[in-house]
Amino acid sequence: MKGIKKNMINNLVKQFIDSFGENEHEIRKFFSPSRINIIGEHIDYNGGKVFPCPLEIGTYGIARKNDDNVLRLKSLNMDHQGEISLDNLIYVEENDWMNYAAGMLKFIADEGYHTGGLDILVFGDIPNGAGLSSSASLELLIGEIVNQIYNDGEIQKENLALIGKKTENEFIGLNSGIMDQFIIAVGKKDHATLIDTNTLDYRHIPFQLDDTTIVILNTNKRRELKDSKYNERRSECDLALELLKPYKPEITALCDLTEDDLHLLENIEDENVRKRAEHAIRENARVYKAIEALEENDIETLGSLLVQSNDSLRELFEVTGPHLDSITKHANSFEHCLGARMTGAGFGGCGISIVKNDEIENFKAHVAKGYKEDTGLDAEFIISQVGDGVHEL
Ligand code: GLA
């Protein structure tokens, strides 16, 4: 562990003891990353392929058993803190972020694994609500803590991801797909992971760009998924599948269709539903093309696929909004940016861009200026290496 990080963790342990006092159990340290998605957006609930990677920024957790049968939680980022009885793991509005922890404990226990009292201090270095998946990062952090402390690591990472998704869907009420939890569970340093969201097969693919860097573009426009149109988009896709099935009964998901099937969309009367389906089919095809380009080290083509993806998310899927549109427009107008697009759910949050290494400072100045003029907000630029999935430190 590098010096600065080691100091930071020692400091977190100190704050843990200040908050929770001493007991005879061992204090253990964990890290759960955030993520970006390179390409394959809004298709993880359509049986599509996605291509995300974990970042080196994320959520730290300092944890220790307690013998009181409670979950005692404190966050250094959020106001709410408190105690939740393990005998009463239900969603409580005022518990705010702690609901993610309660949901994980509930569903881990429901699957027959061991749970028990825990004191946990949480600290995240990801901007919260920025669309880099702070919630999935927190879910998997709690999951891995319970996995290591009460189950000797016996819960498979893939299963932890599914429990995380269940927490998000059934406890929190957001109908998200599996991408975020899955990449945070299984991700690998210096690799992006091609995940088939239909079968959950996955393949790590080296992701090291030589003379370019991924620059994350934070709009600083907070995104609240629950309040957003995320669930609505999902229903529109479900409806599209239902309407298309009579023409190709063997399909079980929208992304079972290929670009050769696009003519079938003529059978969907509602223009919005037709547009959502077109996005899903074309975006899935772009993922294959992106992998091919990356494997041939053709970063120019990868960049142009990012731009196409962004255009489709704006025009067909309609999940970008003025802030993301502004930041990606200015990014894409910079000569040495090979491509930029929104990443994650959209409706605010972050974009990603591929920028020539020696032009990064000029790029930032260019985007910051244009974005500020359009929106009055300051853009934030994040450069993070690709890190490992959730792990004990
Ligand atoms: C959010 C969801 C994911 C995925 C993306 C869009 O991050 O949690 O499941 O649907 O949006 O690709």
mmCIF file of C-alpha atoms and ligand atoms in Angstrom:
data_model
loop_
_atom_site.group_PDB
_atom_site.id
_atom_site.type_symbol
_atom_site.label_atom_id
_atom_site.label_comp_id
_atom_site.label_asym_id
_atom_site.label_seq_id
_atom_site.Cartn_x
_atom_site.Cartn_y
_atom_site.Cartn_z
ATOM 1 C CA MET A 1 0.000 0.000 0.000
ATOM 2 C CA LYS A 2 1.336 3.439 -0.890
ATOM 3 C CA GLY A 3 2.324 5.818 1.928
ATOM 4 C CA ILE A 4 -0.475 8.369 1.581
ATOM 5 C CA LYS A 5 -3.126 5.690 1.431
ATOM 6 C CA LYS A 6 -1.640 3.914 4.438
ATOM 7 C CA ASN A 7 -1.789 7.135 6.461
ATOM 8 C CA MET A 8 -5.354 7.699 5.408
ATOM 9 C CA ILE A 9 -6.362 4.218 6.525
ATOM 10 C CA ASN A 10 -4.551 4.539 9.858
ATOM 11 C CA ASN A 11 -6.430 7.759 10.348
ATOM 12 C CA LEU A 12 -9.743 6.021 9.579
ATOM 13 C CA VAL A 13 -8.939 3.324 12.144
ATOM 14 C CA LYS A 14 -8.296 6.036 14.708
ATOM 15 C CA GLN A 15 -11.629 7.661 13.930
ATOM 16 C CA PHE A 16 -13.272 4.249 14.142
ATOM 17 C CA ILE A 17 -11.973 3.781 17.708
ATOM 18 C CA ASP A 18 -12.975 7.330 18.632
ATOM 19 C CA SER A 19 -16.505 6.615 17.389
ATOM 20 C CA PHE A 20 -17.094 3.062 18.588
ATOM 21 C CA GLY A 21 -14.600 2.578 21.420
ATOM 22 C CA GLU A 22 -12.733 -0.681 22.031
ATOM 23 C CA ASN A 23 -13.909 -4.284 22.199
ATOM 24 C CA GLU A 24 -12.034 -7.591 22.019
ATOM 25 C CA HIS A 25 -12.726 -8.253 18.317
ATOM 26 C CA GLU A 26 -10.293 -7.544 15.510
ATOM 27 C CA ILE A 27 -10.607 -4.336 13.462
ATOM 28 C CA ARG A 28 -10.538 -5.103 9.718
ATOM 29 C CA LYS A 29 -10.240 -2.827 6.678
ATOM 30 C CA PHE A 30 -11.995 -3.050 3.324
ATOM 31 C CA PHE A 31 -12.228 -1.205 0.027
ATOM 32 C CA SER A 32 -14.961 -1.220 -2.591
ATOM 33 C CA PRO A 33 -14.417 0.663 -5.860
ATOM 34 C CA SER A 34 -16.663 2.917 -7.867
ATOM 35 C CA ARG A 35 -16.978 2.268 -11.588
ATOM 36 C CA ILE A 36 -17.256 3.747 -15.027
ATOM 37 C CA ASN A 37 -18.834 2.039 -17.984
ATOM 38 C CA ILE A 38 -16.781 2.328 -21.175
ATOM 39 C CA ILE A 39 -19.679 1.363 -23.442
ATOM 40 C CA GLY A 40 -22.931 -0.637 -23.412
ATOM 41 C CA GLU A 41 -25.272 1.795 -21.665
ATOM 42 C CA HIS A 42 -28.801 1.080 -20.492
ATOM 43 C CA ILE A 43 -28.682 -2.430 -21.873
ATOM 44 C CA ASP A 44 -27.814 -4.414 -18.738
ATOM 45 C CA TYR A 45 -31.549 -4.843 -18.150
ATOM 46 C CA ASN A 46 -32.056 -5.824 -21.784
ATOM 47 C CA GLY A 47 -29.751 -8.834 -21.780
ATOM 48 C CA GLY A 48 -27.007 -6.841 -23.508
ATOM 49 C CA LYS A 49 -23.236 -6.833 -23.215
ATOM 50 C CA VAL A 50 -21.638 -4.134 -21.086
ATOM 51 C CA PHE A 51 -18.006 -3.127 -20.697
ATOM 52 C CA PRO A 52 -17.331 -1.398 -17.363
ATOM 53 C CA CYS A 53 -14.249 -1.178 -15.156
ATOM 54 C CA PRO A 54 -13.650 -0.449 -11.457
ATOM 55 C CA LEU A 55 -11.804 2.714 -10.406
ATOM 56 C CA GLU A 56 -9.210 3.263 -7.719
ATOM 57 C CA ILE A 57 -11.552 5.685 -6.005
ATOM 58 C CA GLY A 58 -14.439 4.241 -4.021
ATOM 59 C CA THR A 59 -15.597 3.478 -0.497
ATOM 60 C CA TYR A 60 -13.464 2.432 2.474
ATOM 61 C CA GLY A 61 -14.933 0.513 5.393
ATOM 62 C CA ILE A 62 -13.378 -0.107 8.807
ATOM 63 C CA ALA A 63 -15.313 -2.903 10.503
ATOM 64 C CA ARG A 64 -15.432 -5.016 13.631
ATOM 65 C CA LYS A 65 -17.827 -7.532 15.153
ATOM 66 C CA ASN A 66 -20.007 -6.471 18.045
ATOM 67 C CA ASP A 67 -21.921 -8.772 20.382
ATOM 68 C CA ASP A 68 -25.040 -6.592 20.507
ATOM 69 C CA ASN A 69 -26.855 -7.913 17.426
ATOM 70 C CA VAL A 70 -26.920 -4.432 15.882
ATOM 71 C CA LEU A 71 -25.502 -2.725 12.850
ATOM 72 C CA ARG A 72 -23.786 0.430 14.156
ATOM 73 C CA LEU A 73 -22.939 2.720 11.275
ATOM 74 C CA LYS A 74 -21.114 5.967 10.836
ATOM 75 C CA SER A 75 -20.162 7.739 7.639
ATOM 76 C CA LEU A 76 -17.593 10.497 7.345
ATOM 77 C CA ASN A 77 -19.425 11.789 4.266
ATOM 78 C CA MET A 78 -23.073 11.689 5.281
ATOM 79 C CA ASP A 79 -24.976 13.164 8.192
ATOM 80 C CA HIS A 80 -27.118 10.244 9.175
ATOM 81 C CA GLN A 81 -25.589 7.700 11.476
ATOM 82 C CA GLY A 82 -27.001 5.278 13.958
ATOM 83 C CA GLU A 83 -27.903 1.822 15.007
ATOM 84 C CA ILE A 84 -30.136 -0.727 13.305
ATOM 85 C CA SER A 85 -31.288 -3.897 15.067
ATOM 86 C CA LEU A 86 -30.645 -7.080 13.103
ATOM 87 C CA ASP A 87 -34.069 -8.276 14.240
ATOM 88 C CA ASN A 88 -35.732 -5.458 12.350
ATOM 89 C CA LEU A 89 -34.129 -5.057 8.945
ATOM 90 C CA ILE A 90 -36.744 -3.025 7.116
ATOM 91 C CA TYR A 91 -36.540 0.065 4.923
ATOM 92 C CA VAL A 92 -36.826 3.242 7.002
ATOM 93 C CA GLU A 93 -36.815 6.537 5.100
ATOM 94 C CA GLU A 94 -34.888 8.442 7.816
ATOM 95 C CA ASN A 95 -32.141 5.839 7.784
ATOM 96 C CA ASP A 96 -31.062 7.286 4.447
ATOM 97 C CA TRP A 97 -27.803 5.658 3.200
ATOM 98 C CA MET A 98 -27.898 3.113 6.031
ATOM 99 C CA ASN A 99 -30.749 1.363 4.221
ATOM 100 C CA TYR A 100 -28.186 -0.041 1.774
ATOM 101 C CA ALA A 101 -26.414 -1.769 4.660
ATOM 102 C CA ALA A 102 -29.656 -3.002 6.211
ATOM 103 C CA GLY A 103 -30.787 -4.449 2.870
ATOM 104 C CA MET A 104 -27.505 -6.311 2.353
ATOM 105 C CA LEU A 105 -27.642 -7.844 5.846
ATOM 106 C CA LYS A 106 -31.255 -8.864 5.334
ATOM 107 C CA PHE A 107 -30.722 -10.598 1.994
ATOM 108 C CA ILE A 108 -27.450 -12.239 3.033
ATOM 109 C CA ALA A 109 -29.284 -13.750 6.015
ATOM 110 C CA ASP A 110 -32.251 -14.731 3.804
ATOM 111 C CA GLU A 111 -29.863 -16.809 1.675
ATOM 112 C CA GLY A 112 -28.850 -18.774 4.734
ATOM 113 C CA TYR A 113 -25.429 -17.177 5.270
ATOM 114 C CA HIS A 114 -24.222 -16.023 8.683
ATOM 115 C CA THR A 115 -24.664 -12.439 9.817
ATOM 116 C CA GLY A 116 -24.141 -10.772 13.174
ATOM 117 C CA GLY A 117 -23.480 -7.499 14.950
ATOM 118 C CA LEU A 118 -21.087 -5.083 13.250
ATOM 119 C CA ASP A 119 -19.636 -1.642 13.891
ATOM 120 C CA ILE A 120 -18.704 -0.023 10.578
ATOM 121 C CA LEU A 121 -17.113 3.319 9.727
ATOM 122 C CA VAL A 122 -17.508 4.298 6.087
ATOM 123 C CA PHE A 123 -15.566 6.839 4.081
ATOM 124 C CA GLY A 124 -15.934 7.459 0.363
ATOM 125 C CA ASP A 125 -13.650 9.429 -1.927
ATOM 126 C CA ILE A 126 -16.098 9.357 -4.832
ATOM 127 C CA PRO A 127 -18.316 12.374 -5.380
ATOM 128 C CA ASN A 128 -21.672 11.188 -4.103
ATOM 129 C CA GLY A 129 -24.540 11.185 -6.603
ATOM 130 C CA ALA A 130 -22.107 11.635 -9.486
ATOM 131 C CA GLY A 131 -23.249 8.512 -11.269
ATOM 132 C CA LEU A 132 -20.047 6.604 -10.497
ATOM 133 C CA SER A 133 -22.075 4.103 -8.541
ATOM 134 C CA SER A 134 -21.523 5.161 -4.961
ATOM 135 C CA SER A 135 -24.535 3.065 -3.911
ATOM 136 C CA ALA A 136 -23.366 -0.205 -5.488
ATOM 137 C CA SER A 137 -19.916 0.495 -4.058
ATOM 138 C CA LEU A 138 -21.445 0.779 -0.585
ATOM 139 C CA GLU A 139 -23.594 -2.340 -1.046
ATOM 140 C CA LEU A 140 -20.642 -4.472 -2.054
ATOM 141 C CA LEU A 141 -18.494 -3.011 0.713
ATOM 142 C CA ILE A 142 -21.026 -4.125 3.319
ATOM 143 C CA GLY A 143 -21.472 -7.457 1.543
ATOM 144 C CA GLU A 144 -17.751 -8.207 1.565
ATOM 145 C CA ILE A 145 -17.437 -7.167 5.222
ATOM 146 C CA VAL A 146 -20.145 -9.679 6.187
ATOM 147 C CA ASN A 147 -18.620 -12.233 3.823
ATOM 148 C CA GLN A 148 -15.160 -12.026 5.385
ATOM 149 C CA ILE A 149 -16.063 -11.407 9.020
ATOM 150 C CA TYR A 150 -18.966 -13.867 9.377
ATOM 151 C CA ASN A 151 -18.562 -16.317 6.479
ATOM 152 C CA ASP A 152 -14.791 -16.747 5.986
ATOM 153 C CA GLY A 153 -15.151 -15.465 2.415
ATOM 154 C CA GLU A 154 -17.436 -18.320 1.364
ATOM 155 C CA ILE A 155 -19.994 -16.191 -0.454
ATOM 156 C CA GLN A 156 -19.013 -16.121 -4.148
ATOM 157 C CA LYS A 157 -18.378 -12.625 -5.503
ATOM 158 C CA GLU A 158 -20.985 -13.181 -8.246
ATOM 159 C CA ASN A 159 -23.557 -14.011 -5.595
ATOM 160 C CA LEU A 160 -22.669 -10.918 -3.576
ATOM 161 C CA ALA A 161 -23.341 -8.901 -6.733
ATOM 162 C CA LEU A 162 -26.781 -10.485 -7.073
ATOM 163 C CA ILE A 163 -27.538 -9.740 -3.425
ATOM 164 C CA GLY A 164 -26.463 -6.133 -4.061
ATOM 165 C CA LYS A 165 -28.843 -5.895 -7.000
ATOM 166 C CA LYS A 166 -31.629 -7.373 -4.895
ATOM 167 C CA THR A 167 -30.986 -4.714 -2.241
ATOM 168 C CA GLU A 168 -31.173 -1.999 -4.875
ATOM 169 C CA ASN A 169 -34.322 -3.431 -6.531
ATOM 170 C CA GLU A 170 -36.330 -4.738 -3.596
ATOM 171 C CA PHE A 171 -35.111 -2.749 -0.590
ATOM 172 C CA ILE A 172 -34.351 0.660 -2.105
ATOM 173 C CA GLY A 173 -36.852 0.440 -4.974
ATOM 174 C CA LEU A 174 -34.663 1.226 -7.958
ATOM 175 C CA ASN A 175 -35.088 -1.270 -10.761
ATOM 176 C CA SER A 176 -31.419 -1.221 -11.810
ATOM 177 C CA GLY A 177 -29.627 -3.882 -13.814
ATOM 178 C CA ILE A 178 -26.682 -5.984 -12.649
ATOM 179 C CA MET A 179 -23.779 -4.051 -14.200
ATOM 180 C CA ASP A 180 -22.648 -1.890 -11.276
ATOM 181 C CA GLN A 181 -22.744 -4.535 -8.561
ATOM 182 C CA PHE A 182 -21.181 -7.119 -10.837
ATOM 183 C CA ILE A 183 -18.166 -5.080 -11.945
ATOM 184 C CA ILE A 184 -17.539 -3.892 -8.391
ATOM 185 C CA ALA A 185 -17.609 -7.529 -7.246
ATOM 186 C CA VAL A 186 -15.450 -9.179 -9.929
ATOM 187 C CA GLY A 187 -13.439 -6.333 -11.521
ATOM 188 C CA LYS A 188 -9.697 -6.619 -12.048
ATOM 189 C CA LYS A 189 -6.912 -4.042 -11.995
ATOM 190 C CA ASP A 190 -5.930 -2.665 -15.411
ATOM 191 C CA HIS A 191 -8.782 -4.524 -17.094
ATOM 192 C CA ALA A 192 -12.270 -3.640 -18.256
ATOM 193 C CA THR A 193 -14.725 -6.521 -18.116
ATOM 194 C CA LEU A 194 -17.049 -7.641 -20.860
ATOM 195 C CA ILE A 195 -20.158 -8.888 -19.063
ATOM 196 C CA ASP A 196 -22.959 -10.765 -20.759
ATOM 197 C CA THR A 197 -25.881 -9.605 -18.639
ATOM 198 C CA ASN A 198 -28.040 -12.464 -19.905
ATOM 199 C CA THR A 199 -25.797 -15.317 -18.772
ATOM 200 C CA LEU A 200 -23.475 -13.420 -16.384
ATOM 201 C CA ASP A 201 -20.468 -14.886 -18.212
ATOM 202 C CA TYR A 202 -17.646 -12.403 -18.221
ATOM 203 C CA ARG A 203 -14.182 -11.840 -19.634
ATOM 204 C CA HIS A 204 -11.482 -9.458 -18.374
ATOM 205 C CA ILE A 205 -9.846 -7.543 -21.214
ATOM 206 C CA PRO A 206 -6.614 -5.561 -20.690
ATOM 207 C CA PHE A 207 -7.445 -1.870 -20.606
ATOM 208 C CA GLN A 208 -4.301 0.167 -20.796
ATOM 209 C CA LEU A 209 -4.226 3.086 -23.151
ATOM 210 C CA ASP A 210 -0.713 4.132 -24.162
ATOM 211 C CA ASP A 211 -0.719 7.766 -25.165
ATOM 212 C CA THR A 212 -4.280 8.593 -24.117
ATOM 213 C CA THR A 213 -6.057 8.757 -20.743
ATOM 214 C CA ILE A 214 -9.639 8.360 -19.610
ATOM 215 C CA VAL A 215 -10.702 11.671 -18.100
ATOM 216 C CA ILE A 216 -13.932 11.535 -16.091
ATOM 217 C CA LEU A 217 -16.122 14.611 -16.520
ATOM 218 C CA ASN A 218 -18.250 15.401 -13.508
ATOM 219 C CA THR A 219 -21.129 17.766 -14.326
ATOM 220 C CA ASN A 220 -21.610 18.432 -10.606
ATOM 221 C CA LYS A 221 -25.287 18.112 -11.365
ATOM 222 C CA ARG A 222 -26.462 15.647 -8.804
ATOM 223 C CA ARG A 223 -28.414 12.694 -10.040
ATOM 224 C CA GLU A 224 -31.090 11.086 -7.910
ATOM 225 C CA LEU A 225 -31.832 7.786 -9.546
ATOM 226 C CA LYS A 226 -34.964 7.093 -7.596
ATOM 227 C CA ASP A 227 -36.473 10.394 -8.686
ATOM 228 C CA SER A 228 -35.327 9.991 -12.236
ATOM 229 C CA LYS A 229 -36.852 8.401 -15.261
ATOM 230 C CA TYR A 230 -34.738 5.284 -14.879
ATOM 231 C CA ASN A 231 -37.623 2.971 -13.978
ATOM 232 C CA GLU A 232 -39.691 4.495 -16.782
ATOM 233 C CA ARG A 233 -37.015 3.669 -19.366
ATOM 234 C CA ARG A 234 -36.918 0.152 -18.090
ATOM 235 C CA SER A 235 -40.677 -0.288 -18.523
ATOM 236 C CA GLU A 236 -40.496 1.143 -22.042
ATOM 237 C CA CYS A 237 -37.881 -1.497 -22.910
ATOM 238 C CA ASP A 238 -40.036 -4.244 -21.383
ATOM 239 C CA LEU A 239 -42.944 -3.046 -23.482
ATOM 240 C CA ALA A 240 -40.808 -3.028 -26.642
ATOM 241 C CA LEU A 241 -39.824 -6.636 -25.963
ATOM 242 C CA GLU A 242 -43.447 -7.635 -25.509
ATOM 243 C CA LEU A 243 -44.425 -5.942 -28.780
ATOM 244 C CA LEU A 244 -41.580 -7.527 -30.752
ATOM 245 C CA LYS A 245 -41.870 -11.049 -29.418
ATOM 246 C CA PRO A 246 -44.706 -12.098 -31.770
ATOM 247 C CA TYR A 247 -42.354 -11.421 -34.703
ATOM 248 C CA LYS A 248 -39.461 -13.413 -33.229
ATOM 249 C CA PRO A 249 -40.826 -15.667 -30.480
ATOM 250 C CA GLU A 250 -37.437 -17.100 -29.555
ATOM 251 C CA ILE A 251 -36.140 -13.808 -28.078
ATOM 252 C CA THR A 252 -36.061 -13.435 -24.305
ATOM 253 C CA ALA A 253 -34.465 -9.964 -24.188
ATOM 254 C CA LEU A 254 -34.275 -6.941 -26.496
ATOM 255 C CA CYS A 255 -30.567 -7.471 -27.064
ATOM 256 C CA ASP A 256 -31.223 -10.920 -28.536
ATOM 257 C CA LEU A 257 -32.091 -8.879 -31.624
ATOM 258 C CA THR A 258 -29.300 -7.739 -33.948
ATOM 259 C CA GLU A 259 -29.007 -4.842 -36.370
ATOM 260 C CA ASP A 260 -30.441 -7.167 -39.061
ATOM 261 C CA ASP A 261 -33.691 -7.191 -37.096
ATOM 262 C CA LEU A 262 -34.065 -3.399 -36.959
ATOM 263 C CA HIS A 263 -36.804 -3.500 -39.625
ATOM 264 C CA LEU A 264 -39.038 -5.227 -37.039
ATOM 265 C CA LEU A 265 -39.226 -1.956 -35.136
ATOM 266 C CA GLU A 266 -41.699 -0.720 -37.779
ATOM 267 C CA ASN A 267 -44.242 -2.804 -35.878
ATOM 268 C CA ILE A 268 -44.005 -0.582 -32.801
ATOM 269 C CA GLU A 269 -46.430 2.296 -33.076
ATOM 270 C CA ASP A 270 -45.303 4.396 -30.120
ATOM 271 C CA GLU A 271 -42.346 6.477 -31.279
ATOM 272 C CA ASN A 272 -40.664 6.615 -27.865
ATOM 273 C CA VAL A 273 -40.844 2.875 -27.354
ATOM 274 C CA ARG A 274 -39.452 2.353 -30.865
ATOM 275 C CA LYS A 275 -36.550 4.703 -30.148
ATOM 276 C CA ARG A 276 -35.669 2.926 -26.876
ATOM 277 C CA ALA A 277 -35.548 -0.417 -28.665
ATOM 278 C CA GLU A 278 -33.407 0.965 -31.466
ATOM 279 C CA HIS A 279 -30.917 2.298 -28.946
ATOM 280 C CA ALA A 280 -30.684 -1.050 -27.143
ATOM 281 C CA ILE A 281 -30.063 -3.043 -30.326
ATOM 282 C CA ARG A 282 -27.516 -0.642 -31.803
ATOM 283 C CA GLU A 283 -25.715 -0.069 -28.489
ATOM 284 C CA ASN A 284 -25.257 -3.794 -28.006
ATOM 285 C CA ALA A 285 -23.705 -4.024 -31.482
ATOM 286 C CA ARG A 286 -21.355 -1.148 -30.600
ATOM 287 C CA VAL A 287 -19.985 -3.080 -27.631
ATOM 288 C CA TYR A 288 -18.686 -5.832 -29.928
ATOM 289 C CA LYS A 289 -17.152 -3.217 -32.223
ATOM 290 C CA ALA A 290 -15.530 -1.464 -29.252
ATOM 291 C CA ILE A 291 -13.912 -4.680 -28.005
ATOM 292 C CA GLU A 292 -12.594 -5.370 -31.489
ATOM 293 C CA ALA A 293 -11.174 -1.848 -31.733
ATOM 294 C CA LEU A 294 -9.552 -2.107 -28.309
ATOM 295 C CA GLU A 295 -8.012 -5.477 -29.103
ATOM 296 C CA GLU A 296 -6.522 -3.962 -32.245
ATOM 297 C CA ASN A 297 -5.359 -0.961 -30.222
ATOM 298 C CA ASP A 298 -7.467 1.239 -32.507
ATOM 299 C CA ILE A 299 -8.330 3.928 -29.972
ATOM 300 C CA GLU A 300 -9.591 6.304 -32.693
ATOM 301 C CA THR A 301 -12.378 3.854 -33.545
ATOM 302 C CA LEU A 302 -13.099 3.240 -29.875
ATOM 303 C CA GLY A 303 -13.448 7.016 -29.433
ATOM 304 C CA SER A 304 -15.856 7.362 -32.337
ATOM 305 C CA LEU A 305 -17.989 4.529 -30.909
ATOM 306 C CA LEU A 306 -18.188 6.474 -27.653
ATOM 307 C CA VAL A 307 -19.508 9.477 -29.578
ATOM 308 C CA GLN A 308 -22.102 7.326 -31.379
ATOM 309 C CA SER A 309 -23.194 5.848 -28.069
ATOM 310 C CA ASN A 310 -23.612 9.318 -26.602
ATOM 311 C CA ASP A 311 -25.631 10.525 -29.610
ATOM 312 C CA SER A 312 -27.937 7.559 -29.224
ATOM 313 C CA LEU A 313 -28.369 8.083 -25.469
ATOM 314 C CA ARG A 314 -29.269 11.699 -26.177
ATOM 315 C CA GLU A 315 -31.514 11.285 -29.233
ATOM 316 C CA LEU A 316 -33.018 7.807 -28.900
ATOM 317 C CA PHE A 317 -32.883 6.893 -25.254
ATOM 318 C CA GLU A 318 -33.190 10.478 -23.959
ATOM 319 C CA VAL A 319 -31.313 10.095 -20.711
ATOM 320 C CA THR A 320 -28.690 12.841 -20.978
ATOM 321 C CA GLY A 321 -30.158 16.261 -20.144
ATOM 322 C CA PRO A 322 -28.644 19.748 -20.584
ATOM 323 C CA HIS A 323 -25.667 19.330 -18.232
ATOM 324 C CA LEU A 324 -24.340 16.124 -19.745
ATOM 325 C CA ASP A 325 -25.088 17.428 -23.233
ATOM 326 C CA SER A 326 -23.046 20.533 -22.583
ATOM 327 C CA ILE A 327 -20.040 18.791 -21.062
ATOM 328 C CA THR A 328 -19.847 16.098 -23.746
ATOM 329 C CA LYS A 329 -20.376 18.641 -26.529
ATOM 330 C CA HIS A 330 -17.407 20.703 -25.360
ATOM 331 C CA ALA A 331 -15.308 17.586 -24.808
ATOM 332 C CA ASN A 332 -16.067 16.293 -28.291
ATOM 333 C CA SER A 333 -15.268 19.650 -29.867
ATOM 334 C CA PHE A 334 -11.675 19.485 -28.547
ATOM 335 C CA GLU A 335 -9.284 18.336 -31.239
ATOM 336 C CA HIS A 336 -7.284 15.940 -29.067
ATOM 337 C CA CYS A 337 -10.264 14.280 -27.453
ATOM 338 C CA LEU A 338 -10.900 11.000 -29.286
ATOM 339 C CA GLY A 339 -14.423 10.654 -27.938
ATOM 340 C CA ALA A 340 -16.615 11.484 -24.955
ATOM 341 C CA ARG A 341 -19.953 10.238 -23.734
ATOM 342 C CA MET A 342 -22.118 10.084 -20.637
ATOM 343 C CA THR A 343 -21.528 7.063 -18.405
ATOM 344 C CA GLY A 344 -23.907 5.243 -16.075
ATOM 345 C CA ALA A 345 -27.576 6.080 -15.720
ATOM 346 C CA GLY A 346 -27.403 9.638 -17.101
ATOM 347 C CA PHE A 347 -29.753 12.474 -16.064
ATOM 348 C CA GLY A 348 -26.738 14.378 -14.684
ATOM 349 C CA GLY A 349 -23.733 12.679 -13.158
ATOM 350 C CA CYS A 350 -20.561 11.997 -15.133
ATOM 351 C CA GLY A 351 -19.210 11.559 -18.603
ATOM 352 C CA ILE A 352 -15.997 9.919 -19.727
ATOM 353 C CA SER A 353 -13.579 11.048 -22.406
ATOM 354 C CA ILE A 354 -10.441 9.680 -24.059
ATOM 355 C CA VAL A 355 -7.846 12.442 -24.251
ATOM 356 C CA LYS A 356 -4.271 12.609 -25.575
ATOM 357 C CA ASN A 357 -1.940 12.570 -22.566
ATOM 358 C CA ASP A 358 -0.050 15.767 -23.367
ATOM 359 C CA GLU A 359 -3.252 17.740 -24.028
ATOM 360 C CA ILE A 360 -5.105 17.006 -20.790
ATOM 361 C CA GLU A 361 -4.573 20.432 -19.211
ATOM 362 C CA ASN A 362 -5.706 22.264 -22.365
ATOM 363 C CA PHE A 363 -8.666 19.920 -22.586
ATOM 364 C CA LYS A 364 -9.749 20.676 -19.032
ATOM 365 C CA ALA A 365 -9.519 24.429 -19.603
ATOM 366 C CA HIS A 366 -11.520 24.171 -22.829
ATOM 367 C CA VAL A 367 -14.317 22.058 -21.342
ATOM 368 C CA ALA A 368 -14.477 23.962 -18.043
ATOM 369 C CA LYS A 369 -14.912 27.279 -19.876
ATOM 370 C CA GLY A 370 -17.656 26.120 -22.247
ATOM 371 C CA TYR A 371 -19.487 24.199 -19.548
ATOM 372 C CA LYS A 372 -19.463 27.142 -17.150
ATOM 373 C CA GLU A 373 -20.801 29.470 -19.850
ATOM 374 C CA ASP A 374 -23.646 27.068 -20.630
ATOM 375 C CA THR A 375 -24.683 26.028 -17.129
ATOM 376 C CA GLY A 376 -23.064 28.343 -14.593
ATOM 377 C CA LEU A 377 -21.535 25.277 -12.918
ATOM 378 C CA ASP A 378 -17.911 24.264 -12.463
ATOM 379 C CA ALA A 379 -16.970 21.006 -14.140
ATOM 380 C CA GLU A 380 -14.748 18.638 -12.197
ATOM 381 C CA PHE A 381 -12.190 16.372 -13.852
ATOM 382 C CA ILE A 382 -11.210 13.059 -12.328
ATOM 383 C CA ILE A 383 -8.389 10.818 -13.458
ATOM 384 C CA SER A 384 -8.384 7.458 -11.774
ATOM 385 C CA GLN A 385 -6.537 4.267 -12.649
ATOM 386 C CA VAL A 386 -8.483 1.062 -13.164
ATOM 387 C CA GLY A 387 -8.416 -0.779 -9.848
ATOM 388 C CA ASP A 388 -9.513 -4.123 -8.394
ATOM 389 C CA GLY A 389 -12.988 -5.204 -7.367
ATOM 390 C CA VAL A 390 -14.078 -5.176 -3.695
ATOM 391 C CA HIS A 391 -11.446 -6.593 -1.322
ATOM 392 C CA GLU A 392 -10.082 -6.659 2.194
ATOM 393 C CA LEU A 393 -7.043 -4.444 2.691
HETATM 394 C C1 GLA B 1 -27.203 2.560 -13.563
HETATM 395 C C2 GLA B 1 -27.707 1.174 -13.184
HETATM 396 C C3 GLA B 1 -27.085 0.096 -14.062
HETATM 397 C C4 GLA B 1 -27.198 0.445 -15.548
HETATM 398 C C5 GLA B 1 -26.761 1.879 -15.811
HETATM 399 C C6 GLA B 1 -27.022 2.292 -17.239
HETATM 400 O O1 GLA B 1 -25.844 2.683 -13.279
HETATM 401 O O2 GLA B 1 -27.419 0.889 -11.839
HETATM 402 O O3 GLA B 1 -27.674 -1.141 -13.790
HETATM 403 O O4 GLA B 1 -28.511 0.211 -16.015
HETATM 404 O O5 GLA B 1 -27.413 2.790 -14.949
HETATM 405 O O6 GLA B 1 -26.262 1.542 -18.123
#
